[in-house]
């Protein structure tokens, strides 16, 4: 009898040991957009993001309450306007960042100044370079962010949604012969700054089936001359509206209209095919690259191949993104002219 009791007692102890909870996960190993292998806080409670695209994704994944500081240019979603501002995205104020006592800081891969990142890291705060603006690495970036934030399921949902629309547009344009592709000049935020191979906008144009007139340039963001654009004679011109041009969520199209008028009035541009045919377009920075780039890609495609995309309204895709991931109605101006 004594032996039986001892055995039962021992068995009970063994069962109890299997129920002991594992230590809470405190760190996670990741690879950032610069290829650095890092150990960073898992599920950080205080986040500073000087990358507006990462800030947008953090909100889409449902971790907006963890953000304590953002770059001055972070305006979407609207709740980011209430967060503490820490300066410019590429050259943020280190003192302001440290005052917020973040667990982690997110910045753009190639654009956050290394000396600034070093100062933050020397204070014991990890800096993670995540882009979240390039199409070809978007899925990886968002999943990495989801792993850090303990939002893997939400990250997968976003990436699946993003990829679904990329595939839809790619399938529609994949059979367009090279000699039938529409020639396009994309101008970035700065006058005559265009987008060649290696830039996010060039990737967008590639997905949309366009022919980039700057494709042969030897750096991602070359500056060209007005005469060069005239000589290339693009069939479509797409100009990105910078932060100084009011556009996007909650905005009217007045700012983009003024920018459009400025573009079509450039000296000598009246002889360009795109201007002659009324195929000059302004696109908001909110859908020009970044987490909602599929919306911009569908606009690109519709502007280039209106017949092929006559049954698709990119505005509806934007509405779906806004409602599903941000809980917002689509009120604002994202392109000009708004209907074509």
Coordinates of N, CA and C in Angstrom, one line a residue, residues 88-260:
X88 N 12.7 65.1 -39.0 CA 12.6 64.6 -40.4 C 12.9 63.1 -40.4
X89 N 12.4 62.4 -41.4 CA 12.6 60.9 -41.5 C 14.0 60.5 -41.7
X90 N 14.8 61.3 -42.4 CA 16.2 60.9 -42.7 C 17.2 61.4 -41.6
X91 N 16.8 62.5 -41.0 CA 17.6 63.2 -40.0 C 16.8 63.5 -38.8
X92 N 16.2 62.6 -38.1 CA 15.4 62.9 -36.9 C 16.3 63.4 -35.7
X93 N 15.6 64.0 -34.8 CA 16.2 64.6 -33.6 C 16.5 63.5 -32.6
X94 N 17.7 63.1 -32.3 CA 18.1 62.0 -31.4 C 17.6 62.3 -30.0
X95 N 17.7 63.6 -29.5 CA 17.3 63.9 -28.2 C 15.8 63.7 -28.0
X96 N 15.0 64.1 -29.0 CA 13.6 63.9 -28.9 C 13.3 62.4 -28.8
X97 N 13.9 61.6 -29.6 CA 13.7 60.2 -29.6 C 14.0 59.6 -28.3
X98 N 15.2 59.9 -27.7 CA 15.6 59.3 -26.4 C 14.6 59.8 -25.3
X99 N 14.1 61.0 -25.4 CA 13.2 61.4 -24.3 C 11.9 60.6 -24.3
X100 N 11.5 60.0 -25.4 CA 10.3 59.1 -25.5 C 10.6 57.7 -24.9
X101 N 11.8 57.4 -24.6 CA 12.2 56.1 -24.0 C 11.6 54.9 -24.8
X102 N 11.9 54.9 -26.1 CA 11.4 53.7 -26.9 C 12.1 52.4 -26.7
X103 N 11.4 51.3 -26.9 CA 12.0 50.0 -26.8 C 12.8 49.7 -28.1
X104 N 12.3 50.3 -29.2 CA 12.8 50.0 -30.6 C 12.5 51.2 -31.5
X105 N 13.4 51.4 -32.5 CA 13.2 52.5 -33.5 C 13.3 51.9 -34.9
X106 N 12.3 52.3 -35.7 CA 12.3 51.8 -37.1 C 12.6 53.0 -38.0
X107 N 13.5 52.7 -39.0 CA 13.9 53.7 -40.0 C 14.0 53.1 -41.4
X108 N 14.1 54.0 -42.4 CA 14.3 53.6 -43.8 C 15.7 53.0 -43.9
X109 N 15.8 52.0 -44.7 CA 17.1 51.3 -44.9 C 18.2 52.2 -45.4
X110 N 18.1 52.8 -46.6 CA 19.2 53.5 -47.2 C 19.2 55.0 -46.9
X111 N 18.1 55.4 -46.2 CA 18.0 56.9 -46.0 C 18.2 57.4 -44.6
X112 N 18.0 56.6 -43.6 CA 18.3 57.1 -42.2 C 19.8 57.3 -42.1
X113 N 20.2 58.5 -41.7 CA 21.7 58.7 -41.6 C 22.3 57.8 -40.6
X114 N 23.4 57.1 -41.0 CA 24.1 56.1 -40.1 C 24.5 56.7 -38.8
X115 N 25.0 58.0 -38.8 CA 25.5 58.6 -37.6 C 24.4 58.8 -36.6
X116 N 23.2 59.0 -37.1 CA 22.1 59.2 -36.2 C 21.7 57.8 -35.6
X117 N 21.6 56.8 -36.4 CA 21.3 55.4 -36.0 C 22.3 55.0 -34.9
X118 N 23.6 55.3 -35.1 CA 24.6 54.9 -34.1 C 24.4 55.6 -32.8
X119 N 24.0 56.9 -32.8 CA 23.8 57.6 -31.5 C 22.6 56.9 -30.8
X120 N 21.6 56.5 -31.5 CA 20.4 55.9 -30.8 C 20.8 54.5 -30.3
X121 N 21.6 53.8 -31.1 CA 22.0 52.4 -30.7 C 23.0 52.5 -29.5
X122 N 23.8 53.5 -29.4 CA 24.7 53.7 -28.3 C 24.0 54.0 -27.0
X123 N 22.7 54.4 -27.1 CA 21.9 54.6 -25.9 C 21.2 53.3 -25.5
X124 N 21.5 52.2 -26.2 CA 20.9 50.9 -25.9 C 19.6 50.6 -26.5
X125 N 19.2 51.4 -27.5 CA 18.0 51.2 -28.2 C 18.2 50.7 -29.6
X126 N 17.7 49.5 -29.9 CA 18.0 48.9 -31.3 C 17.3 49.7 -32.4
X127 N 18.0 49.9 -33.5 CA 17.4 50.5 -34.7 C 17.2 49.5 -35.7
X128 N 16.0 49.3 -36.2 CA 15.7 48.3 -37.3 C 15.4 49.0 -38.6
X129 N 16.2 48.7 -39.6 CA 15.9 49.3 -40.9 C 14.9 48.4 -41.7
X130 N 13.7 48.9 -41.8 CA 12.6 48.2 -42.6 C 12.1 49.2 -43.6
X131 N 12.0 48.8 -44.8 CA 11.5 49.7 -45.9 C 10.0 49.8 -46.0
X132 N 9.4 48.8 -46.3 CA 7.9 48.8 -46.5 C 7.4 49.8 -47.6
X133 N 8.3 50.0 -48.5 CA 7.9 50.9 -49.7 C 8.2 50.2 -51.0
X134 N 9.0 49.2 -51.1 CA 9.4 48.6 -52.3 C 8.5 47.4 -52.5
X135 N 8.0 47.2 -53.7 CA 7.0 46.2 -54.0 C 7.6 44.8 -53.8
X136 N 8.8 44.6 -54.3 CA 9.3 43.2 -54.4 C 9.8 42.7 -53.0
X137 N 10.0 43.6 -52.0 CA 10.3 43.2 -50.7 C 9.2 43.5 -49.6
X138 N 8.1 44.0 -50.1 CA 7.0 44.4 -49.2 C 6.6 43.2 -48.3
X139 N 6.3 42.1 -48.9 CA 5.8 40.9 -48.1 C 6.8 40.5 -47.0
X140 N 8.1 40.5 -47.4 CA 9.1 40.1 -46.4 C 9.1 41.1 -45.2
X141 N 9.1 42.4 -45.6 CA 9.2 43.5 -44.6 C 8.0 43.5 -43.7
X142 N 6.8 43.3 -44.2 CA 5.6 43.3 -43.4 C 5.6 42.1 -42.5
X143 N 6.0 40.9 -43.0 CA 6.0 39.7 -42.1 C 7.1 39.8 -41.0
X144 N 8.2 40.5 -41.3 CA 9.2 40.7 -40.3 C 8.6 41.6 -39.2
X145 N 7.9 42.7 -39.6 CA 7.3 43.6 -38.7 C 6.3 42.8 -37.8
X146 N 5.5 42.0 -38.5 CA 4.5 41.2 -37.8 C 5.1 40.3 -36.7
X147 N 6.3 39.7 -37.0 CA 7.0 38.8 -36.1 C 7.4 39.6 -34.9
X148 N 7.9 40.8 -35.1 CA 8.4 41.7 -34.0 C 7.2 42.1 -33.1
X149 N 6.1 42.4 -33.7 CA 5.0 43.0 -33.0 C 4.0 41.9 -32.4
X150 N 4.3 40.6 -32.6 CA 3.4 39.5 -32.2 C 2.1 39.7 -33.0
X151 N 2.2 40.0 -34.3 CA 1.0 40.2 -35.1 C 1.2 39.4 -36.4
X152 N 1.7 38.1 -36.3 CA 2.0 37.3 -37.5 C 0.8 37.1 -38.3
X153 N -0.4 36.8 -37.7 CA -1.6 36.5 -38.4 C -2.1 37.7 -39.2
X154 N -2.1 38.9 -38.5 CA -2.5 40.1 -39.2 C -1.6 40.5 -40.4
X155 N -0.3 40.2 -40.2 CA 0.7 40.5 -41.2 C 0.5 39.6 -42.5
X156 N 0.2 38.3 -42.2 CA -0.1 37.4 -43.3 C -1.3 37.9 -44.1
X157 N -2.4 38.3 -43.3 CA -3.6 38.7 -44.0 C -3.3 39.9 -44.9
X158 N -2.5 40.9 -44.4 CA -2.2 42.1 -45.2 C -1.4 41.7 -46.4
X159 N -0.4 40.9 -46.3 CA 0.4 40.5 -47.4 C -0.4 39.7 -48.4
X160 N -1.3 38.8 -48.0 CA -2.1 38.0 -48.9 C -3.0 39.0 -49.7
X161 N -3.5 40.0 -49.1 CA -4.4 41.0 -49.7 C -3.6 41.8 -50.7
X162 N -2.4 42.2 -50.3 CA -1.5 43.0 -51.2 C -1.1 42.2 -52.4
X163 N -0.7 40.9 -52.2 CA -0.3 40.1 -53.3 C -1.4 39.7 -54.3
X164 N -2.6 39.6 -53.7 CA -3.8 39.3 -54.6 C -3.9 40.3 -55.7
X165 N -3.8 41.6 -55.3 CA -4.0 42.6 -56.3 C -2.8 42.8 -57.2
X166 N -1.6 42.5 -56.7 CA -0.4 42.5 -57.6 C -0.6 41.4 -58.7
X167 N -1.0 40.3 -58.3 CA -1.2 39.2 -59.3 C -2.3 39.5 -60.3
X168 N -3.4 40.2 -59.8 CA -4.5 40.5 -60.7 C -4.0 41.5 -61.8
X169 N -3.2 42.5 -61.4 CA -2.8 43.4 -62.4 C -1.7 42.8 -63.3
X170 N -0.8 42.0 -62.8 CA 0.2 41.3 -63.6 C -0.4 40.4 -64.6
X171 N -1.4 39.7 -64.2 CA -2.0 38.7 -65.1 C -2.7 39.5 -66.3
X172 N -3.1 40.7 -66.1 CA -3.8 41.4 -67.2 C -2.8 42.0 -68.2
X173 N -1.6 42.3 -67.7 CA -0.7 43.0 -68.6 C 0.4 42.1 -69.2
X174 N 0.5 40.8 -68.7 CA 1.7 40.0 -69.0 C 1.8 39.6 -70.5
X175 N 0.7 39.7 -71.2 CA 0.8 39.3 -72.7 C 1.0 40.5 -73.6
X176 N 1.2 41.7 -73.0 CA 1.4 42.9 -73.9 C 2.7 42.8 -74.5
X177 N 2.8 42.9 -75.9 CA 4.1 42.8 -76.5 C 5.0 44.0 -76.2
X178 N 6.3 43.8 -76.2 CA 7.2 44.9 -75.8 C 7.0 46.1 -76.6
X179 N 6.8 45.9 -77.9 CA 6.6 47.1 -78.8 C 5.3 47.8 -78.7
X180 N 4.4 47.2 -77.9 CA 3.1 47.8 -77.7 C 3.0 48.5 -76.3
X181 N 4.0 48.4 -75.5 CA 4.0 48.9 -74.1 C 4.0 50.4 -74.2
X182 N 3.3 51.1 -73.3 CA 3.2 52.5 -73.3 C 4.4 53.1 -72.6
X183 N 5.0 54.2 -73.3 CA 6.2 54.9 -72.8 C 5.8 55.9 -71.7
X184 N 6.4 55.8 -70.5 CA 6.0 56.6 -69.4 C 7.2 57.3 -68.8
X185 N 6.9 58.6 -68.4 CA 7.9 59.4 -67.6 C 7.3 59.5 -66.2
X186 N 8.0 59.0 -65.2 CA 7.5 59.1 -63.8 C 8.4 60.2 -63.2
X187 N 7.8 61.2 -62.6 CA 8.6 62.2 -61.9 C 8.3 62.1 -60.4
X188 N 9.4 62.0 -59.6 CA 9.2 61.9 -58.2 C 8.8 63.3 -57.5
X189 N 9.1 63.4 -56.3 CA 8.6 64.6 -55.5 C 9.4 65.9 -55.9
X190 N 10.6 65.7 -56.4 CA 11.4 66.9 -56.8 C 11.3 67.0 -58.3
X191 N 11.3 68.3 -58.8 CA 11.2 68.5 -60.2 C 12.4 67.8 -61.0
X192 N 12.0 67.1 -62.0 CA 12.9 66.4 -62.9 C 13.7 65.2 -62.3
X193 N 13.3 64.8 -61.1 CA 13.8 63.6 -60.4 C 13.0 62.5 -60.9
X194 N 13.6 61.6 -61.6 CA 12.8 60.4 -62.2 C 13.2 59.1 -61.5
X195 N 12.6 58.0 -62.0 CA 12.8 56.7 -61.3 C 13.3 55.7 -62.3
X196 N 14.5 55.2 -62.0 CA 15.1 54.2 -62.9 C 15.1 52.8 -62.1
X197 N 15.8 51.8 -62.7 CA 15.8 50.5 -62.0 C 16.4 50.6 -60.6
X198 N 15.7 49.9 -59.7 CA 16.1 50.0 -58.3 C 15.3 50.9 -57.5
X199 N 14.4 51.6 -58.1 CA 13.5 52.5 -57.4 C 12.1 51.8 -57.2
X200 N 11.4 52.2 -56.2 CA 10.1 51.6 -55.9 C 9.1 51.9 -57.0
X201 N 9.1 53.2 -57.5 CA 8.2 53.6 -58.6 C 8.4 52.8 -59.9
X202 N 9.7 52.6 -60.2 CA 10.0 51.8 -61.4 C 9.5 50.4 -61.2
X203 N 9.5 49.8 -60.0 CA 8.9 48.5 -59.8 C 7.4 48.5 -60.0
X204 N 6.7 49.6 -59.6 CA 5.3 49.7 -59.8 C 5.0 49.8 -61.3
X205 N 5.8 50.5 -62.0 CA 5.5 50.7 -63.5 C 5.7 49.3 -64.2
X206 N 6.7 48.6 -63.7 CA 7.0 47.2 -64.2 C 5.8 46.3 -64.0
X207 N 5.2 46.3 -62.8 CA 4.0 45.5 -62.6 C 2.8 45.9 -63.4
X208 N 2.7 47.2 -63.7 CA 1.6 47.8 -64.4 C 1.8 47.6 -65.9
X209 N 2.9 47.1 -66.4 CA 3.1 46.8 -67.8 C 3.6 48.0 -68.6
X210 N 4.2 49.0 -68.0 CA 4.6 50.2 -68.7 C 6.1 50.1 -69.2
X211 N 6.5 51.0 -70.1 CA 7.8 51.1 -70.5 C 8.5 52.4 -70.0
X212 N 9.4 52.2 -69.1 CA 10.0 53.3 -68.3 C 11.1 54.0 -69.2
X213 N 10.9 55.3 -69.5 CA 11.8 56.0 -70.4 C 13.2 56.2 -69.7
X214 N 13.2 56.0 -68.4 CA 14.5 56.2 -67.6 C 15.1 54.9 -67.3
X215 N 14.6 53.8 -67.8 CA 15.1 52.5 -67.4 C 16.6 52.3 -67.6
X216 N 17.2 52.9 -68.6 CA 18.6 52.7 -68.8 C 19.6 53.6 -68.0
X217 N 19.0 54.5 -67.2 CA 19.8 55.4 -66.4 C 20.6 54.5 -65.3
X218 N 21.7 55.0 -64.9 CA 22.6 54.2 -64.1 C 22.5 54.3 -62.6
X219 N 21.5 55.0 -62.1 CA 21.2 55.1 -60.7 C 19.7 55.2 -60.5
X220 N 19.2 54.8 -59.3 CA 17.7 54.6 -59.1 C 17.0 55.9 -59.2
X221 N 17.6 57.1 -58.8 CA 16.8 58.3 -58.8 C 17.6 59.4 -59.5
X222 N 17.7 59.3 -60.9 CA 18.5 60.3 -61.6 C 17.7 61.6 -61.8
X223 N 18.5 62.7 -61.9 CA 17.9 63.9 -62.3 C 18.1 64.2 -63.7
X224 N 17.0 64.5 -64.4 CA 17.1 64.7 -65.9 C 16.7 66.1 -66.2
X225 N 16.9 66.5 -67.5 CA 16.5 67.8 -67.9 C 15.2 67.9 -68.6
X226 N 14.6 69.0 -68.7 CA 13.3 69.2 -69.4 C 13.5 68.8 -70.9
X227 N 14.6 69.2 -71.4 CA 14.9 68.8 -72.8 C 15.0 67.3 -73.1
X228 N 15.5 66.6 -72.1 CA 15.6 65.2 -72.2 C 14.2 64.5 -72.2
X229 N 13.3 65.0 -71.3 CA 12.0 64.5 -71.3 C 11.3 64.8 -72.6
X230 N 11.4 66.0 -73.2 CA 10.8 66.3 -74.4 C 11.3 65.4 -75.6
X231 N 12.6 65.1 -75.6 CA 13.2 64.3 -76.6 C 12.7 62.8 -76.5
X232 N 12.4 62.4 -75.3 CA 11.9 61.0 -75.0 C 10.5 60.9 -75.5
X233 N 9.8 62.0 -75.4 CA 8.4 62.0 -75.9 C 7.5 60.9 -75.3
X234 N 7.3 60.9 -74.0 CA 6.5 59.9 -73.3 C 5.0 60.0 -73.7
X235 N 4.3 58.9 -73.7 CA 2.9 58.8 -74.0 C 2.1 59.1 -72.8
X236 N 2.6 58.9 -71.6 CA 2.0 59.1 -70.3 C 3.0 59.8 -69.4
X237 N 2.6 60.8 -68.6 CA 3.4 61.4 -67.6 C 2.7 61.2 -66.2
X238 N 3.5 60.7 -65.2 CA 2.9 60.6 -63.9 C 3.8 61.3 -62.9
X239 N 3.2 62.3 -62.2 CA 4.0 63.1 -61.2 C 3.5 62.8 -59.8
X240 N 4.5 62.5 -58.9 CA 4.1 62.2 -57.5 C 4.0 63.5 -56.8
X241 N 2.9 63.6 -56.0 CA 2.7 64.8 -55.2 C 3.4 64.6 -53.8
X242 N 4.3 65.5 -53.5 CA 5.1 65.4 -52.3 C 4.2 65.9 -51.1
X243 N 4.8 65.8 -49.9 CA 4.1 66.2 -48.7 C 3.7 67.7 -48.7
X244 N 4.4 68.5 -49.5 CA 4.1 70.0 -49.6 C 2.9 70.2 -50.4
X245 N 2.4 69.2 -51.2 CA 1.2 69.3 -51.9 C 0.1 68.5 -51.2
X246 N -0.9 69.2 -50.7 CA -1.9 68.6 -49.9 C -2.7 67.6 -50.8
X247 N -2.7 66.3 -50.3 CA -3.4 65.3 -51.1 C -3.6 64.1 -50.1
X248 N -4.3 63.1 -50.6 CA -4.6 61.9 -49.8 C -5.8 62.0 -49.0
X249 N -5.7 61.3 -47.8 CA -6.9 61.1 -47.0 C -7.3 62.5 -46.4
X250 N -8.6 62.8 -46.6 CA -9.3 64.0 -46.1 C -9.0 65.2 -46.9
X251 N -8.2 65.1 -48.0 CA -7.9 66.3 -48.8 C -8.8 66.5 -49.9
X252 N -8.8 67.8 -50.4 CA -9.5 68.1 -51.7 C -8.4 67.9 -52.8
X253 N -8.8 68.1 -54.1 CA -7.9 67.9 -55.2 C -7.2 69.2 -55.6
X254 N -7.5 70.3 -54.9 CA -7.0 71.6 -55.3 C -5.5 71.6 -55.4
X255 N -4.8 71.1 -54.4 CA -3.3 71.1 -54.5 C -2.8 70.3 -55.6
X256 N -3.3 69.2 -55.9 CA -2.9 68.4 -57.1 C -3.2 69.0 -58.4
X257 N -4.4 69.7 -58.4 CA -4.8 70.4 -59.6 C -3.7 71.5 -60.0
X258 N -3.3 72.3 -59.0 CA -2.3 73.3 -59.2 C -1.0 72.7 -59.7
X259 N -0.6 71.6 -59.1 CA 0.6 70.9 -59.5 C 0.5 70.4 -61.0
X260 N -0.7 69.9 -61.3 CA -0.9 69.4 -62.7 C -0.8 70.6 -63.7

